[in-house]
Amino acid sequence: MSTLKTRTTLLLNWYANPYHAPIFVAKALGFYEHEKINLAILEPTDPSDVTEIVGLGNVNIGVKAMIHTVAARAKGYNVTSIGTLLDEPPTGLISLKSAGIHTFKDIRGKRVGYIGEFGKKIIDDLATLAGIDPESYETIRIGMNVTDAICRDIIDTGIGFINFQKVELEYLNSEVNFLRLDQLAGLGCCCFCSVQYIIPDEMLQYPEIITGFLNATQRGAAYTTENPDDAFELLCQAKPQLRSELYKKIFIRTLPFFSRNLLNIEKDWHKVGLYTKHLNIIDQHFDIQTCYTNQYLPKTPHSEIDAIACCIDKTCA
C-alpha cells in the first residue's frame, strides 16, 4: 500500500496530446502532490493494449474510451470507470471532399480505415443496416493514424475525431467531410467514444488514492477550462513537442469536451450498453452498471473561493 501511495501509475490511451491537458495541468500545478500522489504518466506503444494492461493490474489507472471499458469487462478484465475525461467527442468518418463521400452509402468502392476491432464492427454493422454489400468496400486497420493514411492515399476515408484528425486535415488547407457515427447509428450521442479514467478492481482497496486522484484531476479540469492559455502553456512545458499552431487549434477544439465534474453519465452508459449488445460485444445478461462508479468523485466541484455560507440546509442553523 505504501508503494502505491508514493508512486501511482497512469497509462494514457494514446501519445500525450491536448486532450490529456487536465492531467498534465494537475501534475504541473502540484494538485496530485497535494493529495500525496506521486503520479507517473505513461504512454502506450500500442493504444489497443491499454485495457488489457489495466485489467491485468499492471498499472493503477488508465485512460480509455467507454466502449473499450465495456468490452474489457465482457472479456473478463475487471476494470471500472471512476470518472470521465472527455464527454462525447464526436467520432466520425473523415475524408477529403475530393473523395466524394457525402453520405455513408458513398463508401461503396472506397477504402475505409478503422482504429481497432470495434471500428470495423461499427462500419460493417452500419453497412449491413444500409443494405451495402460488405464486398463493395475495403476496410483497412490504420489505428489512430487516420490523417497520415489519408494523406498517403492508403485510405479514402477513416474513423477519427472532430477535434483532432479533422483539425489536422483542415490545417493542411484541405476541405474535409465529416459524417458523425453516432448520428449514423441513431444513438443521438457519441457516448461510445467518451473517454474514461479506468482502474483494475484491485485498486478499489485503496479508496484514498482514487479519491485523491479524482480531487486533483477535477481541479486540473477546472483550471484548464477556466485558464486555457495558461493550461496550454503548462501542457507545452511538460510536452514541448506540442508547442505548435496545430496542437493549439486541437486544444481549443477540445475545450468544450473536457468534463469538469468527471461524472459518469448514467444515460450515456445505458446507451452504450444497448449499442454494445446490438454489436454482440456483450450479451443480454450483461449488467452495464458494473462498468462504472461515481462513488469516489468529490461531493462538490473544487473551488478556489471559500464558501460564505456553510450550506443551505435548514438543519445547519
PDB file of C-alpha atoms in Angstrom:
ATOM      1  CA  MET A   1       0.000   0.000   0.000  1.00  0.00           C
ATOM      2  CA  SER A   2       2.852   2.394   0.769  1.00  0.00           C
ATOM      3  CA  THR A   3       4.300   1.795  -2.702  1.00  0.00           C
ATOM      4  CA  LEU A   4       1.013   2.811  -4.306  1.00  0.00           C
ATOM      5  CA  LYS A   5       0.976   5.986  -2.241  1.00  0.00           C
ATOM      6  CA  THR A   6       4.473   7.014  -3.273  1.00  0.00           C
ATOM      7  CA  ARG A   7       4.168   6.119  -6.951  1.00  0.00           C
ATOM      8  CA  THR A   8       0.857   5.848  -8.789  1.00  0.00           C
ATOM      9  CA  THR A   9       0.946   4.951 -12.471  1.00  0.00           C
ATOM     10  CA  LEU A  10      -1.437   6.321 -15.087  1.00  0.00           C
ATOM     11  CA  LEU A  11      -1.421   4.913 -18.633  1.00  0.00           C
ATOM     12  CA  LEU A  12      -2.751   7.202 -21.362  1.00  0.00           C
ATOM     13  CA  ASN A  13      -4.810   5.839 -24.247  1.00  0.00           C
ATOM     14  CA  TRP A  14      -2.565   7.386 -26.920  1.00  0.00           C
ATOM     15  CA  TYR A  15       0.522   9.551 -27.140  1.00  0.00           C
ATOM     16  CA  ALA A  16       0.284  12.620 -24.905  1.00  0.00           C
ATOM     17  CA  ASN A  17      -1.753  15.255 -26.707  1.00  0.00           C
ATOM     18  CA  PRO A  18      -4.028  18.243 -25.979  1.00  0.00           C
ATOM     19  CA  TYR A  19      -6.968  16.174 -24.805  1.00  0.00           C
ATOM     20  CA  HIS A  20      -4.869  14.948 -21.875  1.00  0.00           C
ATOM     21  CA  ALA A  21      -4.321  18.552 -20.764  1.00  0.00           C
ATOM     22  CA  PRO A  22      -6.223  18.347 -17.425  1.00  0.00           C
ATOM     23  CA  ILE A  23      -3.908  15.556 -16.247  1.00  0.00           C
ATOM     24  CA  PHE A  24      -0.697  17.395 -17.139  1.00  0.00           C
ATOM     25  CA  VAL A  25      -2.058  20.660 -15.715  1.00  0.00           C
ATOM     26  CA  ALA A  26      -2.949  18.975 -12.418  1.00  0.00           C
ATOM     27  CA  LYS A  27       0.530  17.493 -12.221  1.00  0.00           C
ATOM     28  CA  ALA A  28       2.289  20.760 -13.138  1.00  0.00           C
ATOM     29  CA  LEU A  29       0.348  22.752 -10.527  1.00  0.00           C
ATOM     30  CA  GLY A  30       1.065  20.228  -7.775  1.00  0.00           C
ATOM     31  CA  PHE A  31      -2.527  19.085  -7.338  1.00  0.00           C
ATOM     32  CA  TYR A  32      -1.536  15.390  -7.213  1.00  0.00           C
ATOM     33  CA  GLU A  33       1.306  16.144  -4.834  1.00  0.00           C
ATOM     34  CA  HIS A  34      -1.188  17.945  -2.603  1.00  0.00           C
ATOM     35  CA  GLU A  35      -3.134  14.668  -2.456  1.00  0.00           C
ATOM     36  CA  LYS A  36       0.115  12.793  -1.611  1.00  0.00           C
ATOM     37  CA  ILE A  37       0.097  11.153  -5.042  1.00  0.00           C
ATOM     38  CA  ASN A  38       3.341  10.891  -7.000  1.00  0.00           C
ATOM     39  CA  LEU A  39       1.831  10.347 -10.457  1.00  0.00           C
ATOM     40  CA  ALA A  40       3.843   8.717 -13.231  1.00  0.00           C
ATOM     41  CA  ILE A  41       2.191   9.386 -16.611  1.00  0.00           C
ATOM     42  CA  LEU A  42       2.904   6.648 -19.158  1.00  0.00           C
ATOM     43  CA  GLU A  43       2.254   6.499 -22.902  1.00  0.00           C
ATOM     44  CA  PRO A  44       1.361   3.202 -24.636  1.00  0.00           C
ATOM     45  CA  THR A  45       3.301   1.701 -27.510  1.00  0.00           C
ATOM     46  CA  ASP A  46       0.027   0.371 -28.910  1.00  0.00           C
ATOM     47  CA  PRO A  47      -3.253   2.042 -27.793  1.00  0.00           C
ATOM     48  CA  SER A  48      -5.059  -1.281 -28.283  1.00  0.00           C
ATOM     49  CA  ASP A  49      -3.162  -2.742 -25.317  1.00  0.00           C
ATOM     50  CA  VAL A  50      -4.384  -0.270 -22.710  1.00  0.00           C
ATOM     51  CA  THR A  51      -7.475  -2.017 -21.320  1.00  0.00           C
ATOM     52  CA  GLU A  52      -5.631  -5.341 -21.079  1.00  0.00           C
ATOM     53  CA  ILE A  53      -2.694  -3.718 -19.275  1.00  0.00           C
ATOM     54  CA  VAL A  54      -5.087  -2.026 -16.840  1.00  0.00           C
ATOM     55  CA  GLY A  55      -7.189  -5.179 -16.469  1.00  0.00           C
ATOM     56  CA  LEU A  56      -4.132  -7.238 -15.582  1.00  0.00           C
ATOM     57  CA  GLY A  57      -3.301  -4.761 -12.834  1.00  0.00           C
ATOM     58  CA  ASN A  58      -0.001  -3.703 -14.389  1.00  0.00           C
ATOM     59  CA  VAL A  59      -0.854  -0.013 -13.897  1.00  0.00           C
ATOM     60  CA  ASN A  60      -3.009   1.706 -11.297  1.00  0.00           C
ATOM     61  CA  ILE A  61      -5.111   3.913 -13.584  1.00  0.00           C
ATOM     62  CA  GLY A  62      -5.741   4.016 -17.331  1.00  0.00           C
ATOM     63  CA  VAL A  63      -7.453   6.244 -19.862  1.00  0.00           C
ATOM     64  CA  LYS A  64      -9.723   4.573 -22.401  1.00  0.00           C
ATOM     65  CA  ALA A  65     -12.946   5.087 -24.339  1.00  0.00           C
ATOM     66  CA  MET A  66     -16.250   3.929 -22.886  1.00  0.00           C
ATOM     67  CA  ILE A  67     -16.857   1.184 -25.442  1.00  0.00           C
ATOM     68  CA  HIS A  68     -13.448  -0.370 -24.682  1.00  0.00           C
ATOM     69  CA  THR A  69     -14.200  -0.344 -20.968  1.00  0.00           C
ATOM     70  CA  VAL A  70     -17.390  -2.310 -21.602  1.00  0.00           C
ATOM     71  CA  ALA A  71     -15.629  -4.748 -23.928  1.00  0.00           C
ATOM     72  CA  ALA A  72     -12.770  -5.306 -21.483  1.00  0.00           C
ATOM     73  CA  ARG A  73     -15.168  -6.221 -18.695  1.00  0.00           C
ATOM     74  CA  ALA A  74     -17.077  -8.507 -21.054  1.00  0.00           C
ATOM     75  CA  LYS A  75     -13.793 -10.311 -21.783  1.00  0.00           C
ATOM     76  CA  GLY A  76     -13.205 -10.906 -18.089  1.00  0.00           C
ATOM     77  CA  TYR A  77     -10.913  -7.986 -17.290  1.00  0.00           C
ATOM     78  CA  ASN A  78     -12.223  -6.454 -14.078  1.00  0.00           C
ATOM     79  CA  VAL A  79     -11.906  -2.769 -14.908  1.00  0.00           C
ATOM     80  CA  THR A  80     -14.138   0.025 -13.644  1.00  0.00           C
ATOM     81  CA  SER A  81     -14.591   3.603 -14.810  1.00  0.00           C
ATOM     82  CA  ILE A  82     -14.153   6.001 -11.888  1.00  0.00           C
ATOM     83  CA  GLY A  83     -14.680   9.180 -13.891  1.00  0.00           C
ATOM     84  CA  THR A  84     -14.758  10.925 -17.253  1.00  0.00           C
ATOM     85  CA  LEU A  85     -12.008  12.850 -19.035  1.00  0.00           C
ATOM     86  CA  LEU A  86     -13.847  13.778 -22.236  1.00  0.00           C
ATOM     87  CA  ASP A  87     -17.615  13.983 -22.696  1.00  0.00           C
ATOM     88  CA  GLU A  88     -18.706  12.688 -26.082  1.00  0.00           C
ATOM     89  CA  PRO A  89     -16.045  13.956 -28.528  1.00  0.00           C
ATOM     90  CA  PRO A  90     -17.782  13.282 -31.861  1.00  0.00           C
ATOM     91  CA  THR A  91     -16.279  10.423 -33.818  1.00  0.00           C
ATOM     92  CA  GLY A  92     -16.964  10.076 -37.494  1.00  0.00           C
ATOM     93  CA  LEU A  93     -15.870   9.112 -40.959  1.00  0.00           C
ATOM     94  CA  ILE A  94     -13.394  11.736 -42.122  1.00  0.00           C
ATOM     95  CA  SER A  95     -12.475  12.248 -45.773  1.00  0.00           C
ATOM     96  CA  LEU A  96     -11.274  14.883 -48.162  1.00  0.00           C
ATOM     97  CA  LYS A  97     -14.120  16.418 -50.135  1.00  0.00           C
ATOM     98  CA  SER A  98     -12.339  15.239 -53.265  1.00  0.00           C
ATOM     99  CA  ALA A  99     -13.052  11.630 -52.199  1.00  0.00           C
ATOM    100  CA  GLY A 100     -16.748  12.216 -52.891  1.00  0.00           C
ATOM    101  CA  ILE A 101     -18.017  10.663 -49.657  1.00  0.00           C
ATOM    102  CA  HIS A 102     -21.029  12.819 -48.805  1.00  0.00           C
ATOM    103  CA  THR A 103     -23.271  10.077 -47.361  1.00  0.00           C
ATOM    104  CA  PHE A 104     -22.460   6.738 -45.770  1.00  0.00           C
ATOM    105  CA  LYS A 105     -23.573   4.861 -48.890  1.00  0.00           C
ATOM    106  CA  ASP A 106     -20.710   6.545 -50.742  1.00  0.00           C
ATOM    107  CA  ILE A 107     -18.243   4.114 -49.118  1.00  0.00           C
ATOM    108  CA  ARG A 108     -19.007   1.679 -51.951  1.00  0.00           C
ATOM    109  CA  GLY A 109     -15.796   1.178 -53.883  1.00  0.00           C
ATOM    110  CA  LYS A 110     -13.772   3.009 -51.223  1.00  0.00           C
ATOM    111  CA  ARG A 111     -11.016   2.060 -48.775  1.00  0.00           C
ATOM    112  CA  VAL A 112     -12.252   2.666 -45.226  1.00  0.00           C
ATOM    113  CA  GLY A 113      -9.760   2.981 -42.379  1.00  0.00           C
ATOM    114  CA  TYR A 114     -10.595   1.977 -38.820  1.00  0.00           C
ATOM    115  CA  ILE A 115      -8.815   2.288 -35.479  1.00  0.00           C
ATOM    116  CA  GLY A 116      -9.394  -1.105 -33.850  1.00  0.00           C
ATOM    117  CA  GLU A 117     -11.759  -4.064 -33.798  1.00  0.00           C
ATOM    118  CA  PHE A 118     -14.769  -2.009 -32.694  1.00  0.00           C
ATOM    119  CA  GLY A 119     -14.288   0.472 -35.509  1.00  0.00           C
ATOM    120  CA  LYS A 120     -14.615  -2.333 -38.018  1.00  0.00           C
ATOM    121  CA  LYS A 121     -17.652  -3.740 -36.193  1.00  0.00           C
ATOM    122  CA  ILE A 122     -19.334  -0.334 -36.354  1.00  0.00           C
ATOM    123  CA  ILE A 123     -18.593   0.163 -40.065  1.00  0.00           C
ATOM    124  CA  ASP A 124     -19.729  -3.324 -41.034  1.00  0.00           C
ATOM    125  CA  ASP A 125     -22.869  -3.064 -38.910  1.00  0.00           C
ATOM    126  CA  LEU A 126     -23.822   0.275 -40.466  1.00  0.00           C
ATOM    127  CA  ALA A 127     -23.186  -1.166 -43.919  1.00  0.00           C
ATOM    128  CA  THR A 128     -25.482  -4.112 -43.173  1.00  0.00           C
ATOM    129  CA  LEU A 129     -28.226  -1.794 -41.926  1.00  0.00           C
ATOM    130  CA  ALA A 130     -27.792   0.400 -45.002  1.00  0.00           C
ATOM    131  CA  GLY A 131     -28.028  -2.600 -47.341  1.00  0.00           C
ATOM    132  CA  ILE A 132     -24.438  -2.210 -48.536  1.00  0.00           C
ATOM    133  CA  ASP A 133     -22.633  -5.344 -49.725  1.00  0.00           C
ATOM    134  CA  PRO A 134     -19.579  -5.838 -47.426  1.00  0.00           C
ATOM    135  CA  GLU A 135     -17.624  -6.874 -50.516  1.00  0.00           C
ATOM    136  CA  SER A 136     -18.243  -3.471 -52.101  1.00  0.00           C
ATOM    137  CA  TYR A 137     -15.777  -1.616 -49.852  1.00  0.00           C
ATOM    138  CA  GLU A 138     -12.401  -2.427 -48.311  1.00  0.00           C
ATOM    139  CA  THR A 139     -11.579  -1.991 -44.615  1.00  0.00           C
ATOM    140  CA  ILE A 140      -8.010  -1.293 -43.534  1.00  0.00           C
ATOM    141  CA  ARG A 141      -6.794  -1.122 -39.941  1.00  0.00           C
ATOM    142  CA  ILE A 142      -4.710   2.034 -39.598  1.00  0.00           C
ATOM    143  CA  GLY A 143      -5.022   2.742 -35.874  1.00  0.00           C
ATOM    144  CA  MET A 144      -5.139   6.381 -34.862  1.00  0.00           C
ATOM    145  CA  ASN A 145      -3.096   7.457 -37.901  1.00  0.00           C
ATOM    146  CA  VAL A 146      -6.105   8.484 -39.986  1.00  0.00           C
ATOM    147  CA  THR A 147      -4.678  11.772 -41.219  1.00  0.00           C
ATOM    148  CA  ASP A 148      -1.413  10.213 -42.363  1.00  0.00           C
ATOM    149  CA  ALA A 149      -3.229   7.326 -44.073  1.00  0.00           C
ATOM    150  CA  ILE A 150      -5.470   9.751 -45.998  1.00  0.00           C
ATOM    151  CA  CYS A 151      -2.545  11.981 -46.984  1.00  0.00           C
ATOM    152  CA  ARG A 152      -0.526   8.973 -48.189  1.00  0.00           C
ATOM    153  CA  ASP A 153      -3.525   7.691 -50.189  1.00  0.00           C
ATOM    154  CA  ILE A 154      -3.724   4.459 -48.195  1.00  0.00           C
ATOM    155  CA  ILE A 155      -7.425   5.043 -47.462  1.00  0.00           C
ATOM    156  CA  ASP A 156     -10.188   7.217 -48.859  1.00  0.00           C
ATOM    157  CA  THR A 157     -11.901   7.743 -45.531  1.00  0.00           C
ATOM    158  CA  GLY A 158     -11.339   6.695 -41.942  1.00  0.00           C
ATOM    159  CA  ILE A 159     -12.644   6.924 -38.391  1.00  0.00           C
ATOM    160  CA  GLY A 160     -11.361   9.906 -36.448  1.00  0.00           C
ATOM    161  CA  PHE A 161     -12.320  12.687 -34.051  1.00  0.00           C
ATOM    162  CA  ILE A 162     -13.851  16.036 -34.970  1.00  0.00           C
ATOM    163  CA  ASN A 163     -11.499  17.739 -32.516  1.00  0.00           C
ATOM    164  CA  PHE A 164      -8.328  16.016 -33.712  1.00  0.00           C
ATOM    165  CA  GLN A 165      -7.891  14.394 -37.132  1.00  0.00           C
ATOM    166  CA  LYS A 166     -10.441  16.698 -38.755  1.00  0.00           C
ATOM    167  CA  VAL A 167      -8.434  19.634 -37.411  1.00  0.00           C
ATOM    168  CA  GLU A 168      -5.221  18.099 -38.756  1.00  0.00           C
ATOM    169  CA  LEU A 169      -6.639  17.784 -42.270  1.00  0.00           C
ATOM    170  CA  GLU A 170      -8.111  21.287 -42.159  1.00  0.00           C
ATOM    171  CA  TYR A 171      -4.711  22.606 -41.018  1.00  0.00           C
ATOM    172  CA  LEU A 172      -3.247  21.195 -44.230  1.00  0.00           C
ATOM    173  CA  ASN A 173      -5.618  23.513 -46.116  1.00  0.00           C
ATOM    174  CA  SER A 174      -7.812  20.608 -47.110  1.00  0.00           C
ATOM    175  CA  GLU A 175     -11.584  20.703 -47.483  1.00  0.00           C
ATOM    176  CA  VAL A 176     -12.935  17.963 -45.261  1.00  0.00           C
ATOM    177  CA  ASN A 177     -16.173  15.980 -44.977  1.00  0.00           C
ATOM    178  CA  PHE A 178     -17.209  14.535 -41.619  1.00  0.00           C
ATOM    179  CA  LEU A 179     -20.045  12.020 -41.042  1.00  0.00           C
ATOM    180  CA  ARG A 180     -20.824  11.575 -37.335  1.00  0.00           C
ATOM    181  CA  LEU A 181     -21.045   7.895 -36.442  1.00  0.00           C
ATOM    182  CA  ASP A 182     -23.454   8.439 -33.555  1.00  0.00           C
ATOM    183  CA  GLN A 183     -25.933  10.081 -35.909  1.00  0.00           C
ATOM    184  CA  LEU A 184     -25.487   7.337 -38.497  1.00  0.00           C
ATOM    185  CA  ALA A 185     -26.120   4.751 -35.783  1.00  0.00           C
ATOM    186  CA  GLY A 186     -29.117   6.663 -34.411  1.00  0.00           C
ATOM    187  CA  LEU A 187     -27.575   6.977 -30.951  1.00  0.00           C
ATOM    188  CA  GLY A 188     -28.069  10.696 -30.559  1.00  0.00           C
ATOM    189  CA  CYS A 189     -24.768  10.984 -28.683  1.00  0.00           C
ATOM    190  CA  CYS A 190     -21.200   9.798 -29.050  1.00  0.00           C
ATOM    191  CA  CYS A 191     -21.214   8.074 -25.677  1.00  0.00           C
ATOM    192  CA  PHE A 192     -19.283   5.108 -27.049  1.00  0.00           C
ATOM    193  CA  CYS A 193     -16.255   7.371 -27.520  1.00  0.00           C
ATOM    194  CA  SER A 194     -16.425   9.292 -24.249  1.00  0.00           C
ATOM    195  CA  VAL A 195     -13.007   8.876 -22.633  1.00  0.00           C
ATOM    196  CA  GLN A 196     -12.888   7.450 -19.119  1.00  0.00           C
ATOM    197  CA  TYR A 197     -10.487   7.036 -16.220  1.00  0.00           C
ATOM    198  CA  ILE A 198     -10.443   3.304 -15.536  1.00  0.00           C
ATOM    199  CA  ILE A 199      -8.864   1.192 -12.817  1.00  0.00           C
ATOM    200  CA  PRO A 200      -8.343  -2.510 -12.166  1.00  0.00           C
ATOM    201  CA  ASP A 201     -10.795  -3.554  -9.479  1.00  0.00           C
ATOM    202  CA  GLU A 202      -7.949  -4.407  -7.110  1.00  0.00           C
ATOM    203  CA  MET A 203      -7.377  -0.638  -6.815  1.00  0.00           C
ATOM    204  CA  LEU A 204     -10.741  -0.402  -5.055  1.00  0.00           C
ATOM    205  CA  GLN A 205      -8.808  -1.497  -1.951  1.00  0.00           C
ATOM    206  CA  TYR A 206      -7.200   1.952  -1.932  1.00  0.00           C
ATOM    207  CA  PRO A 207     -10.100   4.443  -1.882  1.00  0.00           C
ATOM    208  CA  GLU A 208      -7.867   7.254  -0.603  1.00  0.00           C
ATOM    209  CA  ILE A 209      -5.749   7.042  -3.768  1.00  0.00           C
ATOM    210  CA  ILE A 210      -8.794   7.016  -6.057  1.00  0.00           C
ATOM    211  CA  THR A 211     -10.398   9.917  -4.198  1.00  0.00           C
ATOM    212  CA  GLY A 212      -7.163  11.897  -4.167  1.00  0.00           C
ATOM    213  CA  PHE A 213      -6.568  11.291  -7.869  1.00  0.00           C
ATOM    214  CA  LEU A 214     -10.076  12.451  -8.761  1.00  0.00           C
ATOM    215  CA  ASN A 215      -9.870  15.516  -6.497  1.00  0.00           C
ATOM    216  CA  ALA A 216      -6.626  16.589  -8.160  1.00  0.00           C
ATOM    217  CA  THR A 217      -7.817  15.785 -11.674  1.00  0.00           C
ATOM    218  CA  GLN A 218     -11.060  17.680 -11.203  1.00  0.00           C
ATOM    219  CA  ARG A 219      -9.029  20.707 -10.133  1.00  0.00           C
ATOM    220  CA  GLY A 220      -6.908  20.248 -13.264  1.00  0.00           C
ATOM    221  CA  ALA A 221     -10.009  20.108 -15.472  1.00  0.00           C
ATOM    222  CA  ALA A 222     -11.431  23.272 -13.901  1.00  0.00           C
ATOM    223  CA  TYR A 223      -8.149  25.143 -14.315  1.00  0.00           C
ATOM    224  CA  THR A 224      -7.842  24.005 -17.939  1.00  0.00           C
ATOM    225  CA  THR A 225     -11.279  25.267 -18.923  1.00  0.00           C
ATOM    226  CA  GLU A 226     -11.064  28.487 -16.891  1.00  0.00           C
ATOM    227  CA  ASN A 227      -7.490  29.390 -17.865  1.00  0.00           C
ATOM    228  CA  PRO A 228      -6.972  27.832 -21.306  1.00  0.00           C
ATOM    229  CA  ASP A 229      -3.937  29.905 -22.326  1.00  0.00           C
ATOM    230  CA  ASP A 230      -2.091  29.110 -19.107  1.00  0.00           C
ATOM    231  CA  ALA A 231      -3.176  25.478 -19.300  1.00  0.00           C
ATOM    232  CA  PHE A 232      -1.838  25.082 -22.838  1.00  0.00           C
ATOM    233  CA  GLU A 233       1.465  26.648 -21.768  1.00  0.00           C
ATOM    234  CA  LEU A 234       1.745  24.176 -18.869  1.00  0.00           C
ATOM    235  CA  LEU A 235       0.996  21.308 -21.265  1.00  0.00           C
ATOM    236  CA  CYS A 236       3.716  22.516 -23.651  1.00  0.00           C
ATOM    237  CA  GLN A 237       6.224  22.832 -20.833  1.00  0.00           C
ATOM    238  CA  ALA A 238       5.587  19.176 -19.990  1.00  0.00           C
ATOM    239  CA  LYS A 239       5.480  18.112 -23.649  1.00  0.00           C
ATOM    240  CA  PRO A 240       7.448  20.658 -25.759  1.00  0.00           C
ATOM    241  CA  GLN A 241       6.652  18.782 -28.978  1.00  0.00           C
ATOM    242  CA  LEU A 242       3.063  20.038 -28.668  1.00  0.00           C
ATOM    243  CA  ARG A 243       4.052  23.692 -28.923  1.00  0.00           C
ATOM    244  CA  SER A 244       2.673  24.439 -32.391  1.00  0.00           C
ATOM    245  CA  GLU A 245      -0.262  26.209 -34.004  1.00  0.00           C
ATOM    246  CA  LEU A 246      -1.746  22.837 -34.982  1.00  0.00           C
ATOM    247  CA  TYR A 247      -1.826  21.478 -31.432  1.00  0.00           C
ATOM    248  CA  LYS A 248      -3.095  24.825 -30.141  1.00  0.00           C
ATOM    249  CA  LYS A 249      -6.040  24.512 -32.569  1.00  0.00           C
ATOM    250  CA  ILE A 250      -6.669  20.931 -31.436  1.00  0.00           C
ATOM    251  CA  PHE A 251      -6.556  22.074 -27.798  1.00  0.00           C
ATOM    252  CA  ILE A 252      -9.076  24.864 -28.440  1.00  0.00           C
ATOM    253  CA  ARG A 253     -11.428  22.488 -30.307  1.00  0.00           C
ATOM    254  CA  THR A 254     -11.194  20.026 -27.402  1.00  0.00           C
ATOM    255  CA  LEU A 255     -12.030  22.521 -24.639  1.00  0.00           C
ATOM    256  CA  PRO A 256     -15.836  22.066 -24.945  1.00  0.00           C
ATOM    257  CA  PHE A 257     -15.488  18.324 -24.385  1.00  0.00           C
ATOM    258  CA  PHE A 258     -13.482  18.330 -21.147  1.00  0.00           C
ATOM    259  CA  SER A 259     -15.601  17.026 -18.286  1.00  0.00           C
ATOM    260  CA  ARG A 260     -15.467  19.449 -15.357  1.00  0.00           C
ATOM    261  CA  ASN A 261     -17.211  17.259 -12.792  1.00  0.00           C
ATOM    262  CA  LEU A 262     -15.747  13.963 -14.173  1.00  0.00           C
ATOM    263  CA  LEU A 263     -19.157  12.352 -13.652  1.00  0.00           C
ATOM    264  CA  ASN A 264     -20.009   9.010 -15.264  1.00  0.00           C
ATOM    265  CA  ILE A 265     -23.262   9.858 -17.042  1.00  0.00           C
ATOM    266  CA  GLU A 266     -25.813   7.094 -16.424  1.00  0.00           C
ATOM    267  CA  LYS A 267     -27.849   7.705 -19.606  1.00  0.00           C
ATOM    268  CA  ASP A 268     -24.684   7.515 -21.733  1.00  0.00           C
ATOM    269  CA  TRP A 269     -23.672   4.213 -20.168  1.00  0.00           C
ATOM    270  CA  HIS A 270     -27.205   2.949 -20.786  1.00  0.00           C
ATOM    271  CA  LYS A 271     -26.975   3.908 -24.456  1.00  0.00           C
ATOM    272  CA  VAL A 272     -23.550   2.363 -24.925  1.00  0.00           C
ATOM    273  CA  GLY A 273     -24.876  -0.763 -23.200  1.00  0.00           C
ATOM    274  CA  LEU A 274     -27.695  -1.053 -25.724  1.00  0.00           C
ATOM    275  CA  TYR A 275     -25.313  -0.376 -28.610  1.00  0.00           C
ATOM    276  CA  THR A 276     -22.695  -2.915 -27.499  1.00  0.00           C
ATOM    277  CA  LYS A 277     -25.460  -5.505 -27.131  1.00  0.00           C
ATOM    278  CA  HIS A 278     -26.555  -4.673 -30.672  1.00  0.00           C
ATOM    279  CA  LEU A 279     -22.961  -5.203 -31.859  1.00  0.00           C
ATOM    280  CA  ASN A 280     -22.785  -8.504 -29.915  1.00  0.00           C
ATOM    281  CA  ILE A 281     -19.895  -7.209 -27.837  1.00  0.00           C
ATOM    282  CA  ILE A 282     -21.870  -8.086 -24.694  1.00  0.00           C
ATOM    283  CA  ASP A 283     -24.816 -10.399 -24.175  1.00  0.00           C
ATOM    284  CA  GLN A 284     -28.322  -9.622 -22.928  1.00  0.00           C
ATOM    285  CA  HIS A 285     -27.442 -10.587 -19.353  1.00  0.00           C
ATOM    286  CA  PHE A 286     -24.528  -8.153 -19.039  1.00  0.00           C
ATOM    287  CA  ASP A 287     -25.119  -5.504 -16.358  1.00  0.00           C
ATOM    288  CA  ILE A 288     -23.750  -2.206 -17.680  1.00  0.00           C
ATOM    289  CA  GLN A 289     -23.821  -0.698 -14.174  1.00  0.00           C
ATOM    290  CA  THR A 290     -20.896  -2.933 -13.191  1.00  0.00           C
ATOM    291  CA  CYS A 291     -18.692  -0.877 -15.535  1.00  0.00           C
ATOM    292  CA  TYR A 292     -18.668   2.395 -13.644  1.00  0.00           C
ATOM    293  CA  THR A 293     -18.968   4.135 -10.296  1.00  0.00           C
ATOM    294  CA  ASN A 294     -19.293   7.747  -9.128  1.00  0.00           C
ATOM    295  CA  GLN A 295     -18.610   6.772  -5.526  1.00  0.00           C
ATOM    296  CA  TYR A 296     -15.169   8.371  -5.347  1.00  0.00           C
ATOM    297  CA  LEU A 297     -15.859  11.690  -7.054  1.00  0.00           C
ATOM    298  CA  PRO A 298     -15.785  14.899  -4.984  1.00  0.00           C
ATOM    299  CA  LYS A 299     -19.204  15.639  -3.494  1.00  0.00           C
ATOM    300  CA  THR A 300     -18.984  19.223  -4.750  1.00  0.00           C
ATOM    301  CA  PRO A 301     -16.731  20.591  -7.507  1.00  0.00           C
ATOM    302  CA  HIS A 302     -13.491  22.108  -6.271  1.00  0.00           C
ATOM    303  CA  SER A 303     -13.409  25.886  -5.971  1.00  0.00           C
ATOM    304  CA  GLU A 304     -10.521  28.219  -5.183  1.00  0.00           C
ATOM    305  CA  ILE A 305     -13.049  30.548  -3.487  1.00  0.00           C
ATOM    306  CA  ASP A 306     -14.012  29.956   0.142  1.00  0.00           C
ATOM    307  CA  ALA A 307     -17.738  29.494   0.773  1.00  0.00           C
ATOM    308  CA  ILE A 308     -19.556  32.362   2.518  1.00  0.00           C
ATOM    309  CA  ALA A 309     -22.346  30.193   3.950  1.00  0.00           C
ATOM    310  CA  CYS A 310     -21.858  26.709   5.366  1.00  0.00           C
ATOM    311  CA  CYS A 311     -24.842  25.270   3.494  1.00  0.00           C
ATOM    312  CA  ILE A 312     -28.458  25.900   2.551  1.00  0.00           C
ATOM    313  CA  ASP A 313     -29.908  23.112   4.640  1.00  0.00           C
ATOM    314  CA  LYS A 314     -32.083  24.482   7.488  1.00  0.00           C
ATOM    315  CA  THR A 315     -30.709  21.815   9.809  1.00  0.00           C
ATOM    316  CA  CYS A 316     -27.411  23.749   9.842  1.00  0.00           C
ATOM    317  CA  ALA A 317     -28.953  26.526  11.938  1.00  0.00           C
TER     318      ALA A 317
END
